[in-house]
Amino acid sequence: MKKKSIRNLQSEIWPQERDVIESPHRLQYVRKVIKPRGCVFCAASRNPDHPSSLVLLKSRTMLVVLNKYPYNNGHLLILPRKHGGDFETMTDKNLIAMQLLTKHSLKILKKVYKPHGFNTGMNLGKVAGAGIPDHLHYHIIPRWGGDTNFFPLIAQTKLVVETTEQSYNLLKPHFEKLEKRNVV
Ligand SMILES: [Zn+2]
């Protein structure tokens, strides 16, 4: 692979955010997500060994990826490497792999972050809240007492204590061990 800076590769994989002035006459600053070319999950799947892909574990068919825009620290995504947004077309093998990876991810997150609970699940379709509706992904979101929507309501922003880089460095060794066990 041609040597690229982390910044370049990251901008190829993940959508980039920009602070822009939406209505200059009102000086209203808005954070906009610049639409990436192509599918971010497929791009991550093509470069799974690069830290910028945020891939924590890869198997032949599945990935565990850190969410670039987490709702909380340790927000993970489990997804098939094959592009597609229809849950019904997932193979039984991948469905089982997704659940096995969920089990093991919960174990690792409990150990690393000691959360009080989790939200897990999928948003199917844009209308249901899927940010990337064309490529299936299963969310695992650690929860702590008092982390609810108080901050977004008052400040229109989320309080995430860690950077994704810090989360990646914390979680990667645990998922490397899991990857070597070939559980999926
Ligand atoms: Zn894709």
mmCIF file of C-alpha atoms and ligand atoms in Angstrom:
data_model
loop_
_atom_site.group_PDB
_atom_site.id
_atom_site.type_symbol
_atom_site.label_atom_id
_atom_site.label_comp_id
_atom_site.label_asym_id
_atom_site.label_seq_id
_atom_site.Cartn_x
_atom_site.Cartn_y
_atom_site.Cartn_z
ATOM 1 C CA MET A 1 0.000 0.000 0.000
ATOM 2 C CA LYS A 2 1.237 3.471 -0.856
ATOM 3 C CA LYS A 3 2.284 5.339 2.259
ATOM 4 C CA LYS A 4 -0.342 7.855 3.210
ATOM 5 C CA SER A 5 -0.604 10.155 6.163
ATOM 6 C CA ILE A 6 -3.122 9.148 8.811
ATOM 7 C CA ARG A 7 -5.032 12.348 8.076
ATOM 8 C CA ASN A 8 -5.422 11.497 4.386
ATOM 9 C CA LEU A 9 -6.495 7.935 5.034
ATOM 10 C CA GLN A 10 -8.917 9.045 7.716
ATOM 11 C CA SER A 11 -10.528 11.511 5.336
ATOM 12 C CA GLU A 12 -10.869 8.725 2.783
ATOM 13 C CA ILE A 13 -12.656 6.450 5.229
ATOM 14 C CA TRP A 14 -14.737 8.555 7.586
ATOM 15 C CA PRO A 15 -16.999 11.523 6.915
ATOM 16 C CA GLN A 16 -15.302 14.721 7.974
ATOM 17 C CA GLU A 17 -16.862 17.400 10.127
ATOM 18 C CA ARG A 18 -16.519 21.079 9.413
ATOM 19 C CA ASP A 19 -17.568 24.082 11.434
ATOM 20 C CA VAL A 20 -19.324 26.412 9.029
ATOM 21 C CA ILE A 21 -21.326 29.588 9.232
ATOM 22 C CA GLU A 22 -24.792 28.572 8.068
ATOM 23 C CA SER A 23 -26.458 31.988 7.924
ATOM 24 C CA PRO A 24 -23.773 34.651 7.770
ATOM 25 C CA HIS A 25 -26.193 37.439 8.662
ATOM 26 C CA ARG A 26 -26.986 35.646 11.937
ATOM 27 C CA LEU A 27 -23.440 34.377 12.475
ATOM 28 C CA GLN A 28 -24.826 30.938 13.268
ATOM 29 C CA TYR A 29 -22.128 28.325 13.514
ATOM 30 C CA VAL A 30 -23.178 24.829 12.501
ATOM 31 C CA ARG A 31 -21.187 21.629 12.504
ATOM 32 C CA LYS A 32 -21.690 19.879 9.193
ATOM 33 C CA VAL A 33 -20.715 16.400 8.187
ATOM 34 C CA ILE A 34 -19.109 16.423 4.769
ATOM 35 C CA LYS A 35 -20.481 13.495 2.783
ATOM 36 C CA PRO A 36 -17.777 10.966 1.973
ATOM 37 C CA ARG A 37 -17.417 9.331 -1.424
ATOM 38 C CA GLY A 38 -18.596 5.729 -1.282
ATOM 39 C CA CYS A 39 -19.378 3.611 1.762
ATOM 40 C CA VAL A 40 -17.347 4.303 4.933
ATOM 41 C CA PHE A 41 -17.729 0.734 6.191
ATOM 42 C CA CYS A 42 -16.497 -0.739 2.901
ATOM 43 C CA ALA A 43 -13.554 1.695 3.031
ATOM 44 C CA ALA A 44 -12.776 0.561 6.606
ATOM 45 C CA SER A 45 -13.039 -3.058 5.455
ATOM 46 C CA ARG A 46 -10.456 -2.422 2.734
ATOM 47 C CA ASN A 47 -7.976 -0.993 5.288
ATOM 48 C CA PRO A 48 -8.783 -2.947 8.470
ATOM 49 C CA ASP A 49 -5.216 -2.983 9.770
ATOM 50 C CA HIS A 50 -4.769 0.787 9.700
ATOM 51 C CA PRO A 51 -5.611 2.482 13.027
ATOM 52 C CA SER A 52 -7.525 5.190 11.149
ATOM 53 C CA SER A 53 -10.050 2.575 10.001
ATOM 54 C CA LEU A 54 -10.982 2.188 13.709
ATOM 55 C CA VAL A 55 -11.374 -1.552 13.087
ATOM 56 C CA LEU A 56 -10.843 -3.410 16.374
ATOM 57 C CA LEU A 57 -11.412 -6.937 15.060
ATOM 58 C CA LYS A 58 -11.699 -8.491 11.642
ATOM 59 C CA SER A 59 -12.709 -11.947 10.548
ATOM 60 C CA ARG A 60 -13.172 -13.152 6.994
ATOM 61 C CA THR A 61 -16.783 -11.902 6.995
ATOM 62 C CA MET A 62 -17.244 -9.550 9.970
ATOM 63 C CA LEU A 63 -15.795 -6.397 11.541
ATOM 64 C CA VAL A 64 -15.958 -4.774 14.966
ATOM 65 C CA VAL A 65 -15.399 -1.039 14.518
ATOM 66 C CA LEU A 66 -15.335 1.931 16.888
ATOM 67 C CA ASN A 67 -17.985 4.483 16.016
ATOM 68 C CA LYS A 68 -16.202 7.606 14.752
ATOM 69 C CA TYR A 69 -19.062 9.723 16.176
ATOM 70 C CA PRO A 70 -19.873 7.899 19.420
ATOM 71 C CA TYR A 71 -22.890 8.519 21.644
ATOM 72 C CA ASN A 72 -20.745 7.423 24.555
ATOM 73 C CA ASN A 73 -17.226 6.178 25.232
ATOM 74 C CA GLY A 74 -16.737 2.669 23.835
ATOM 75 C CA HIS A 75 -19.589 2.893 21.285
ATOM 76 C CA LEU A 76 -18.948 -0.074 18.958
ATOM 77 C CA LEU A 77 -20.390 -1.201 15.640
ATOM 78 C CA ILE A 78 -20.519 -4.844 14.553
ATOM 79 C CA LEU A 79 -21.044 -5.351 10.850
ATOM 80 C CA PRO A 80 -20.740 -7.790 7.973
ATOM 81 C CA ARG A 81 -17.924 -6.863 5.590
ATOM 82 C CA LYS A 82 -20.245 -7.412 2.656
ATOM 83 C CA HIS A 83 -22.075 -4.240 1.606
ATOM 84 C CA GLY A 84 -25.864 -4.306 1.990
ATOM 85 C CA GLY A 85 -28.662 -2.793 4.056
ATOM 86 C CA ASP A 86 -31.234 -5.593 4.196
ATOM 87 C CA PHE A 87 -31.236 -7.540 7.430
ATOM 88 C CA GLU A 88 -33.345 -10.303 5.857
ATOM 89 C CA THR A 89 -30.596 -11.121 3.370
ATOM 90 C CA MET A 90 -27.935 -11.699 6.042
ATOM 91 C CA THR A 91 -26.621 -15.239 6.030
ATOM 92 C CA ASP A 92 -27.318 -17.396 9.091
ATOM 93 C CA LYS A 93 -23.574 -17.689 9.588
ATOM 94 C CA ASN A 94 -23.173 -13.907 9.747
ATOM 95 C CA LEU A 95 -26.196 -13.539 12.037
ATOM 96 C CA ILE A 96 -24.656 -15.978 14.495
ATOM 97 C CA ALA A 97 -21.256 -14.297 14.136
ATOM 98 C CA MET A 98 -22.869 -10.929 14.915
ATOM 99 C CA GLN A 99 -24.387 -12.274 18.132
ATOM 100 C CA LEU A 100 -21.169 -14.011 19.169
ATOM 101 C CA LEU A 101 -19.244 -10.800 18.582
ATOM 102 C CA THR A 102 -21.865 -8.931 20.615
ATOM 103 C CA LYS A 103 -21.353 -11.331 23.524
ATOM 104 C CA HIS A 104 -17.576 -10.966 23.441
ATOM 105 C CA SER A 105 -17.701 -7.199 22.895
ATOM 106 C CA LEU A 106 -19.938 -6.782 25.961
ATOM 107 C CA LYS A 107 -17.423 -8.779 28.012
ATOM 108 C CA ILE A 108 -14.538 -6.573 26.865
ATOM 109 C CA LEU A 109 -16.471 -3.311 27.363
ATOM 110 C CA LYS A 110 -17.501 -4.405 30.875
ATOM 111 C CA LYS A 111 -13.892 -5.114 31.738
ATOM 112 C CA VAL A 112 -12.488 -1.884 30.244
ATOM 113 C CA TYR A 113 -15.205 0.675 31.017
ATOM 114 C CA LYS A 114 -17.317 -0.849 33.826
ATOM 115 C CA PRO A 115 -20.557 0.629 32.454
ATOM 116 C CA HIS A 116 -23.851 0.305 34.333
ATOM 117 C CA GLY A 117 -25.726 -0.975 31.267
ATOM 118 C CA PHE A 118 -25.829 -1.111 27.464
ATOM 119 C CA ASN A 119 -28.043 -0.232 24.541
ATOM 120 C CA THR A 120 -27.682 -2.687 21.686
ATOM 121 C CA GLY A 121 -29.521 -2.862 18.391
ATOM 122 C CA MET A 122 -29.985 -1.708 14.834
ATOM 123 C CA ASN A 123 -31.591 1.188 13.021
ATOM 124 C CA LEU A 124 -32.873 -0.165 9.705
ATOM 125 C CA GLY A 125 -33.498 2.546 7.122
ATOM 126 C CA LYS A 126 -32.941 6.297 7.225
ATOM 127 C CA VAL A 127 -36.405 6.923 8.683
ATOM 128 C CA ALA A 128 -35.438 4.698 11.642
ATOM 129 C CA GLY A 129 -32.335 6.763 12.312
ATOM 130 C CA ALA A 130 -29.669 4.823 10.421
ATOM 131 C CA GLY A 131 -26.777 7.156 9.603
ATOM 132 C CA ILE A 132 -25.474 4.734 6.976
ATOM 133 C CA PRO A 133 -28.599 2.816 5.867
ATOM 134 C CA ASP A 134 -26.938 1.010 2.941
ATOM 135 C CA HIS A 135 -24.548 -1.058 5.039
ATOM 136 C CA LEU A 136 -25.961 -2.978 8.021
ATOM 137 C CA HIS A 137 -24.394 -2.279 11.402
ATOM 138 C CA TYR A 138 -25.275 -3.297 14.948
ATOM 139 C CA HIS A 139 -24.683 -0.763 17.747
ATOM 140 C CA ILE A 140 -23.319 -1.495 21.199
ATOM 141 C CA ILE A 141 -23.447 1.585 23.416
ATOM 142 C CA PRO A 142 -22.194 1.488 27.013
ATOM 143 C CA ARG A 143 -24.406 3.443 29.424
ATOM 144 C CA TRP A 144 -23.762 5.013 32.800
ATOM 145 C CA GLY A 145 -26.241 6.402 35.289
ATOM 146 C CA GLY A 146 -26.699 10.116 34.593
ATOM 147 C CA ASP A 147 -25.337 10.024 31.026
ATOM 148 C CA THR A 148 -28.747 10.613 29.443
ATOM 149 C CA ASN A 149 -29.706 13.420 27.152
ATOM 150 C CA PHE A 150 -29.238 16.261 29.607
ATOM 151 C CA PHE A 151 -26.121 17.609 27.950
ATOM 152 C CA PRO A 152 -27.361 17.438 24.325
ATOM 153 C CA LEU A 153 -30.526 19.251 25.388
ATOM 154 C CA ILE A 154 -28.775 22.192 26.920
ATOM 155 C CA ALA A 155 -25.694 22.464 24.755
ATOM 156 C CA GLN A 156 -26.632 20.794 21.463
ATOM 157 C CA THR A 157 -23.552 18.674 21.779
ATOM 158 C CA LYS A 158 -22.567 15.352 23.263
ATOM 159 C CA LEU A 159 -20.257 14.827 26.190
ATOM 160 C CA VAL A 160 -17.766 12.146 25.221
ATOM 161 C CA VAL A 161 -14.813 12.126 27.551
ATOM 162 C CA GLU A 162 -12.418 10.094 25.415
ATOM 163 C CA THR A 163 -11.173 10.685 21.888
ATOM 164 C CA THR A 164 -11.726 7.812 19.443
ATOM 165 C CA GLU A 165 -7.942 7.393 19.378
ATOM 166 C CA GLN A 166 -7.882 6.856 23.151
ATOM 167 C CA SER A 167 -10.779 4.368 22.928
ATOM 168 C CA TYR A 168 -9.010 2.534 20.089
ATOM 169 C CA ASN A 169 -5.777 2.227 22.078
ATOM 170 C CA LEU A 170 -7.662 0.999 25.156
ATOM 171 C CA LEU A 171 -9.767 -1.588 23.331
ATOM 172 C CA LYS A 172 -7.477 -2.806 20.542
ATOM 173 C CA PRO A 173 -5.316 -5.196 22.656
ATOM 174 C CA HIS A 174 -8.449 -6.940 23.996
ATOM 175 C CA PHE A 175 -9.917 -7.386 20.510
ATOM 176 C CA GLU A 176 -6.568 -8.560 19.135
ATOM 177 C CA LYS A 177 -6.633 -11.364 21.705
ATOM 178 C CA LEU A 178 -10.219 -12.188 20.730
ATOM 179 C CA GLU A 179 -9.343 -12.150 17.009
ATOM 180 C CA LYS A 180 -6.612 -14.729 17.602
ATOM 181 C CA ARG A 181 -9.173 -17.061 19.204
ATOM 182 C CA ASN A 182 -11.089 -17.229 15.878
ATOM 183 C CA VAL A 183 -14.479 -17.273 17.598
ATOM 184 C CA VAL A 184 -16.249 -16.246 14.378
HETATM 185 ZN ZN ZN B 1 -20.503 -0.760 2.439
#
